[in-house]
Short mmCIF file of C-alpha atoms in Angstrom, two decimals:
data_model
loop_
_atom_site.label_atom_id
_atom_site.label_comp_id
_atom_site.label_asym_id
_atom_site.label_seq_id
_atom_site.Cartn_x
_atom_site.Cartn_y
_atom_site.Cartn_z
CA UNK A 1 162.03 3.25 85.18
CA UNK A 2 161.63 2.29 81.52
CA UNK A 3 160.82 5.25 79.26
CA UNK A 4 158.75 4.73 76.12
CA UNK A 5 159.64 7.11 73.30
CA UNK A 6 157.09 8.95 71.19
CA UNK A 7 157.28 9.46 67.42
CA UNK A 8 159.20 12.75 67.62
CA UNK A 9 161.72 11.31 70.06
CA UNK A 10 162.18 8.19 67.95
CA UNK A 11 162.83 10.34 64.89
CA UNK A 12 165.62 12.12 66.77
CA UNK A 13 167.10 8.83 67.94
CA UNK A 14 166.95 7.55 64.37
CA UNK A 15 168.91 10.58 63.13
CA UNK A 16 171.47 10.07 65.88
CA UNK A 17 171.75 6.39 65.03
CA UNK A 18 172.15 6.93 61.32
CA UNK A 19 174.88 9.48 61.97
CA UNK A 20 176.66 7.06 64.29
CA UNK A 21 176.47 4.36 61.63
CA UNK A 22 178.14 6.74 59.16
CA UNK A 23 180.86 7.55 61.70
CA UNK A 24 181.64 4.01 62.77
CA UNK A 25 181.57 2.74 59.19
CA UNK A 26 184.36 5.17 58.34
CA UNK A 27 186.30 4.31 61.49
CA UNK A 28 186.05 0.57 60.77
CA UNK A 29 187.27 1.17 57.22
CA UNK A 30 190.38 2.86 58.61
CA UNK A 31 191.45 -0.25 60.55
CA UNK A 32 194.66 -1.72 59.16
CA UNK A 33 197.97 -3.10 60.41
CA UNK A 34 200.13 -0.22 61.63
CA UNK A 35 197.23 2.12 62.42
CA UNK A 36 197.01 3.08 66.09
CA UNK A 37 193.82 3.00 68.10
CA UNK A 38 194.53 6.61 69.08
CA UNK A 39 194.30 7.53 65.39
CA UNK A 40 190.94 5.76 65.19
CA UNK A 41 189.74 7.65 68.25
CA UNK A 42 190.76 10.98 66.75
CA UNK A 43 188.93 10.12 63.54
CA UNK A 44 185.75 9.18 65.42
CA UNK A 45 185.75 12.42 67.43
CA UNK A 46 186.44 14.54 64.36
CA UNK A 47 183.59 13.00 62.38
CA UNK A 48 181.15 13.30 65.29
CA UNK A 49 181.93 16.96 65.94
CA UNK A 50 181.95 17.89 62.24
CA UNK A 51 178.35 16.62 62.07
CA UNK A 52 177.27 18.84 64.96
CA UNK A 53 177.03 16.03 67.51
CA UNK A 54 178.92 15.26 70.71
CA UNK A 55 180.87 12.11 71.59
CA UNK A 56 178.96 10.57 74.48
CA UNK A 57 181.84 8.44 75.81
CA UNK A 58 184.40 11.24 76.17
CA UNK A 59 184.51 12.22 79.86
CA UNK A 60 181.73 9.80 80.83
CA UNK A 61 182.62 8.81 84.39
CA UNK A 62 186.18 9.79 83.52
CA UNK A 63 186.50 7.79 80.30
CA UNK A 64 189.35 9.43 78.35
CA UNK A 65 188.25 8.92 74.73
CA UNK A 66 185.42 9.06 72.21
CA UNK A 67 185.94 5.46 71.11
CA UNK A 68 186.46 2.23 73.04
CA UNK A 69 189.15 0.16 71.31
CA UNK A 70 189.32 -3.40 72.67
CA UNK A 71 192.03 -5.56 71.12
CA UNK A 72 192.04 -9.38 71.20
CA UNK A 73 191.39 -10.49 74.81
CA UNK A 74 190.05 -7.10 75.93
CA UNK A 75 186.27 -7.55 76.09
CA UNK A 76 185.21 -3.89 76.20
CA UNK A 77 186.28 -0.38 77.32
CA UNK A 78 189.82 -0.53 75.96
CA UNK A 79 191.61 2.84 75.96
CA UNK A 80 192.96 4.09 72.63
CA UNK A 81 196.76 4.30 72.62
CA UNK A 82 199.73 4.77 70.33
CA UNK A 83 200.52 1.07 69.82
CA UNK A 84 200.10 0.07 66.16
CA UNK A 85 197.50 -2.60 65.45
CA UNK A 86 199.07 -5.89 64.45
CA UNK A 87 198.14 -8.13 61.55
CA UNK A 88 195.94 -10.97 62.77
CA UNK A 89 194.38 -9.13 65.70
CA UNK A 90 190.72 -8.32 66.16
CA UNK A 91 189.60 -4.99 67.60
CA UNK A 92 186.24 -4.08 69.09
CA UNK A 93 185.20 -0.52 68.27
CA UNK A 94 182.44 0.82 70.51
CA UNK A 95 181.19 4.37 69.96
CA UNK A 96 178.35 6.61 71.08
CA UNK A 97 177.16 10.09 70.28
CA UNK A 98 174.56 12.66 71.29
CA UNK A 99 172.62 14.53 68.61
CA UNK A 100 169.93 17.04 69.54
CA UNK A 101 169.90 15.65 73.08
CA UNK A 102 169.43 11.98 72.11
CA UNK A 103 171.88 9.12 72.32
CA UNK A 104 172.92 6.29 70.05
CA UNK A 105 175.35 3.48 70.86
CA UNK A 106 176.85 0.78 68.65
CA UNK A 107 179.89 -1.50 68.36
CA UNK A 108 181.61 -3.62 65.77
CA UNK A 109 184.54 -6.03 65.98
CA UNK A 110 186.91 -5.68 63.03
CA UNK A 111 189.63 -8.00 61.75
CA UNK A 112 193.06 -6.40 61.35
CA UNK A 113 194.40 -7.59 58.02
CA UNK A 114 194.44 -11.34 57.59
CA UNK A 115 193.23 -13.17 60.68
CA UNK A 116 192.91 -16.83 61.58
CA UNK A 117 189.80 -18.76 60.62
CA UNK A 118 189.07 -19.17 64.33
CA UNK A 119 189.16 -15.42 64.99
CA UNK A 120 187.02 -14.68 61.95
CA UNK A 121 184.45 -17.25 63.07
CA UNK A 122 184.22 -15.66 66.54
CA UNK A 123 183.54 -12.25 64.99
CA UNK A 124 180.88 -13.67 62.68
CA UNK A 125 179.13 -15.68 65.38
CA UNK A 126 179.04 -12.66 67.71
CA UNK A 127 177.22 -10.70 65.01
CA UNK A 128 174.89 -13.66 64.50
CA UNK A 129 174.14 -13.67 68.25
CA UNK A 130 172.83 -10.12 67.95
CA UNK A 131 170.48 -11.01 65.12
CA UNK A 132 169.26 -14.13 66.91
CA UNK A 133 168.31 -11.89 69.84
CA UNK A 134 166.80 -9.29 67.50
CA UNK A 135 164.31 -11.88 66.21
CA UNK A 136 162.67 -11.80 69.65
CA UNK A 137 162.56 -8.00 69.94
CA UNK A 138 158.82 -7.94 69.34
CA UNK A 139 155.71 -7.24 71.35
CA UNK A 140 154.60 -10.44 73.05
CA UNK A 141 158.10 -11.50 74.02
CA UNK A 142 160.08 -10.75 77.18
CA UNK A 143 163.65 -9.62 77.67
CA UNK A 144 164.53 -13.15 78.76
CA UNK A 145 163.61 -14.40 75.29
CA UNK A 146 166.12 -11.99 73.73
CA UNK A 147 168.82 -12.91 76.25
CA UNK A 148 168.22 -16.63 75.88
CA UNK A 149 168.44 -16.47 72.08
CA UNK A 150 171.83 -14.73 72.29
CA UNK A 151 173.11 -17.27 74.80
CA UNK A 152 171.91 -20.28 72.79
CA UNK A 153 173.55 -18.99 69.62
CA UNK A 154 176.90 -18.53 71.40
CA UNK A 155 176.77 -21.88 73.17
CA UNK A 156 175.76 -23.75 70.02
CA UNK A 157 178.94 -22.40 68.40
CA UNK A 158 181.08 -23.51 71.34
CA UNK A 159 181.57 -20.04 72.83
CA UNK A 160 180.70 -18.45 76.16
CA UNK A 161 178.77 -15.30 77.05
CA UNK A 162 180.24 -12.60 79.28
CA UNK A 163 178.06 -12.40 82.40
CA UNK A 164 179.61 -9.43 84.19
CA UNK A 165 178.30 -6.90 81.65
CA UNK A 166 175.08 -6.40 79.73
CA UNK A 167 173.16 -4.23 77.33
CA UNK A 168 170.83 -1.46 78.45
CA UNK A 169 168.03 0.90 77.71
CA UNK A 170 169.03 4.11 75.95
CA UNK A 171 167.46 7.48 75.18
CA UNK A 172 168.35 10.88 76.56
CA UNK A 173 170.82 9.05 78.81
CA UNK A 174 173.36 6.55 77.57
CA UNK A 175 172.32 3.99 80.16
CA UNK A 176 168.64 3.67 81.03
CA UNK A 177 166.46 0.86 82.32
CA UNK A 178 166.18 -2.00 81.63
CA UNK A 179 169.38 -4.00 81.76
CA UNK A 180 169.65 -6.43 78.82
CA UNK A 181 171.74 -9.49 79.73
CA UNK A 182 173.17 -11.73 77.04
CA UNK A 183 172.09 -14.84 78.92
CA UNK A 184 168.89 -15.82 80.65
CA UNK A 185 165.76 -17.88 80.75
CA UNK A 186 163.17 -17.60 78.01
CA UNK A 187 159.75 -16.41 79.13
CA UNK A 188 161.11 -14.30 81.98
CA UNK A 189 161.83 -10.61 82.44
CA UNK A 190 160.21 -7.39 81.31
CA UNK A 191 157.58 -7.59 78.57
CA UNK A 192 158.59 -5.75 75.43
CA UNK A 193 156.46 -2.75 74.51
CA UNK A 194 156.35 -0.37 71.53
CA UNK A 195 158.56 2.67 72.13
CA UNK A 196 161.22 0.83 74.12
CA UNK A 197 164.75 1.57 72.89
CA UNK A 198 167.49 -0.91 73.80
CA UNK A 199 171.22 -1.16 73.24
CA UNK A 200 171.65 -4.89 72.62
CA UNK A 201 175.30 -5.93 72.72
CA UNK A 202 176.52 -9.53 72.75
CA UNK A 203 180.01 -9.89 74.24
CA UNK A 204 181.21 -13.36 73.33
CA UNK A 205 184.40 -15.15 74.44
CA UNK A 206 186.23 -17.86 72.58
CA UNK A 207 187.10 -19.46 75.93
CA UNK A 208 185.44 -19.22 79.33
CA UNK A 209 182.94 -16.54 80.34
CA UNK A 210 184.99 -15.30 83.30
CA UNK A 211 186.60 -11.86 83.06
CA UNK A 212 189.03 -9.75 85.05
CA UNK A 213 187.93 -6.15 85.64
CA UNK A 214 190.58 -3.52 86.37
CA UNK A 215 189.03 -0.08 86.38
CA UNK A 216 187.60 0.37 82.91
CA UNK A 217 189.39 -2.53 81.24
CA UNK A 218 187.56 -5.84 81.07
CA UNK A 219 189.75 -8.75 79.92
CA UNK A 220 189.05 -12.46 79.47
CA UNK A 221 190.39 -14.31 82.49
CA UNK A 222 191.91 -17.08 80.38
CA UNK A 223 193.41 -14.76 77.76
CA UNK A 224 191.10 -15.98 75.00
CA UNK A 225 189.76 -13.74 72.24
CA UNK A 226 186.55 -11.77 72.78
CA UNK A 227 184.24 -10.06 70.28
CA UNK A 228 181.52 -7.42 70.65
CA UNK A 229 178.61 -6.41 68.41
CA UNK A 230 176.01 -3.78 69.35
CA UNK A 231 173.13 -1.76 67.94
CA UNK A 232 170.47 0.57 69.27
CA UNK A 233 167.11 -1.12 68.66
CA UNK A 234 163.52 0.19 68.71
CA UNK A 235 160.62 -2.04 69.70
CA UNK A 236 157.65 -1.30 67.45
CA UNK A 237 154.16 -2.73 67.04
CA UNK A 238 155.62 -4.93 64.30
CA UNK A 239 159.20 -5.77 63.36
CA UNK A 240 162.03 -4.22 65.40
CA UNK A 241 163.96 -1.32 63.88
CA UNK A 242 167.72 -1.03 64.19
CA UNK A 243 168.10 2.69 64.77
CA UNK A 244 171.90 2.56 64.40
CA UNK A 245 171.84 1.15 60.86
CA UNK A 246 170.96 3.19 57.81
CA UNK A 247 169.70 0.20 55.82
#
C-alpha cells in the first residue's frame, strides 16, 4: 500500500533528509587513497548518532554496518572493511538514517583520487540518470515514465541498467510501496500523486546489466564498474522536492 504523507510528516522527512545530506557530504569528503571503508563507516555512524538520529542500515536484516561501501564492480551493499581504498577506484556510499521516526536514504559514488576518464564518465552519467528520472516526478506522470527516462539516459551513454534491484517508497519504513525500477515502459505503472515519497536510485553498469548476488553483495557478472546515485524525493503538486538535499 502506498502511503501519502501529510505536511507534518513531510517536514520530519525533510529534516531527516537534510541531516543525511550533511552526514554523507562529510563522509564523501573523507574518501581518499589509503582510507578504509571501515573508517568511513565509523564516521557515518558517529555523525548520525551525534545528531540524535539512528543509522537505519545497522542491523537491518542482519546488515553489519551503518554505511554500504561498494567498490568498483560491487553494485550495492558492500560491507565496510579494513582494506585501504586504492587510487583510481570508485566507491558507492549508500547511507540511511531515522530521525524522529522518519527515514531518509541516499547514495553517492565517489572517485578515489585520480580516476580514469571512463570511470569518471560512468559516475557522472549515473548522476545524470537520476535527474532525467526526476524530471518526470510530477503529477500527471506514471512511475514507468520515471523508470524509462533513467533507462534511456543510461542506454544513450552506452551503459546498462541493473534489473535485479530497484528503488522504493520510503517513510516510517525504509522500504515501502511502490517499487521504483530503473527501466520500464513510459506511460505504465502507478500514477504519481502529491505526498508520495520515493527513494530513486539508478544503479548503472559500464558493461552488461547482469549481476551475481551472494548474500548481501551484488557484483557485476562481467566484472565491469558500477555506479550508484540515490535521493529521497517528494512528489508535490508542482515540481518535485529532493528531501535528501539541502539546496
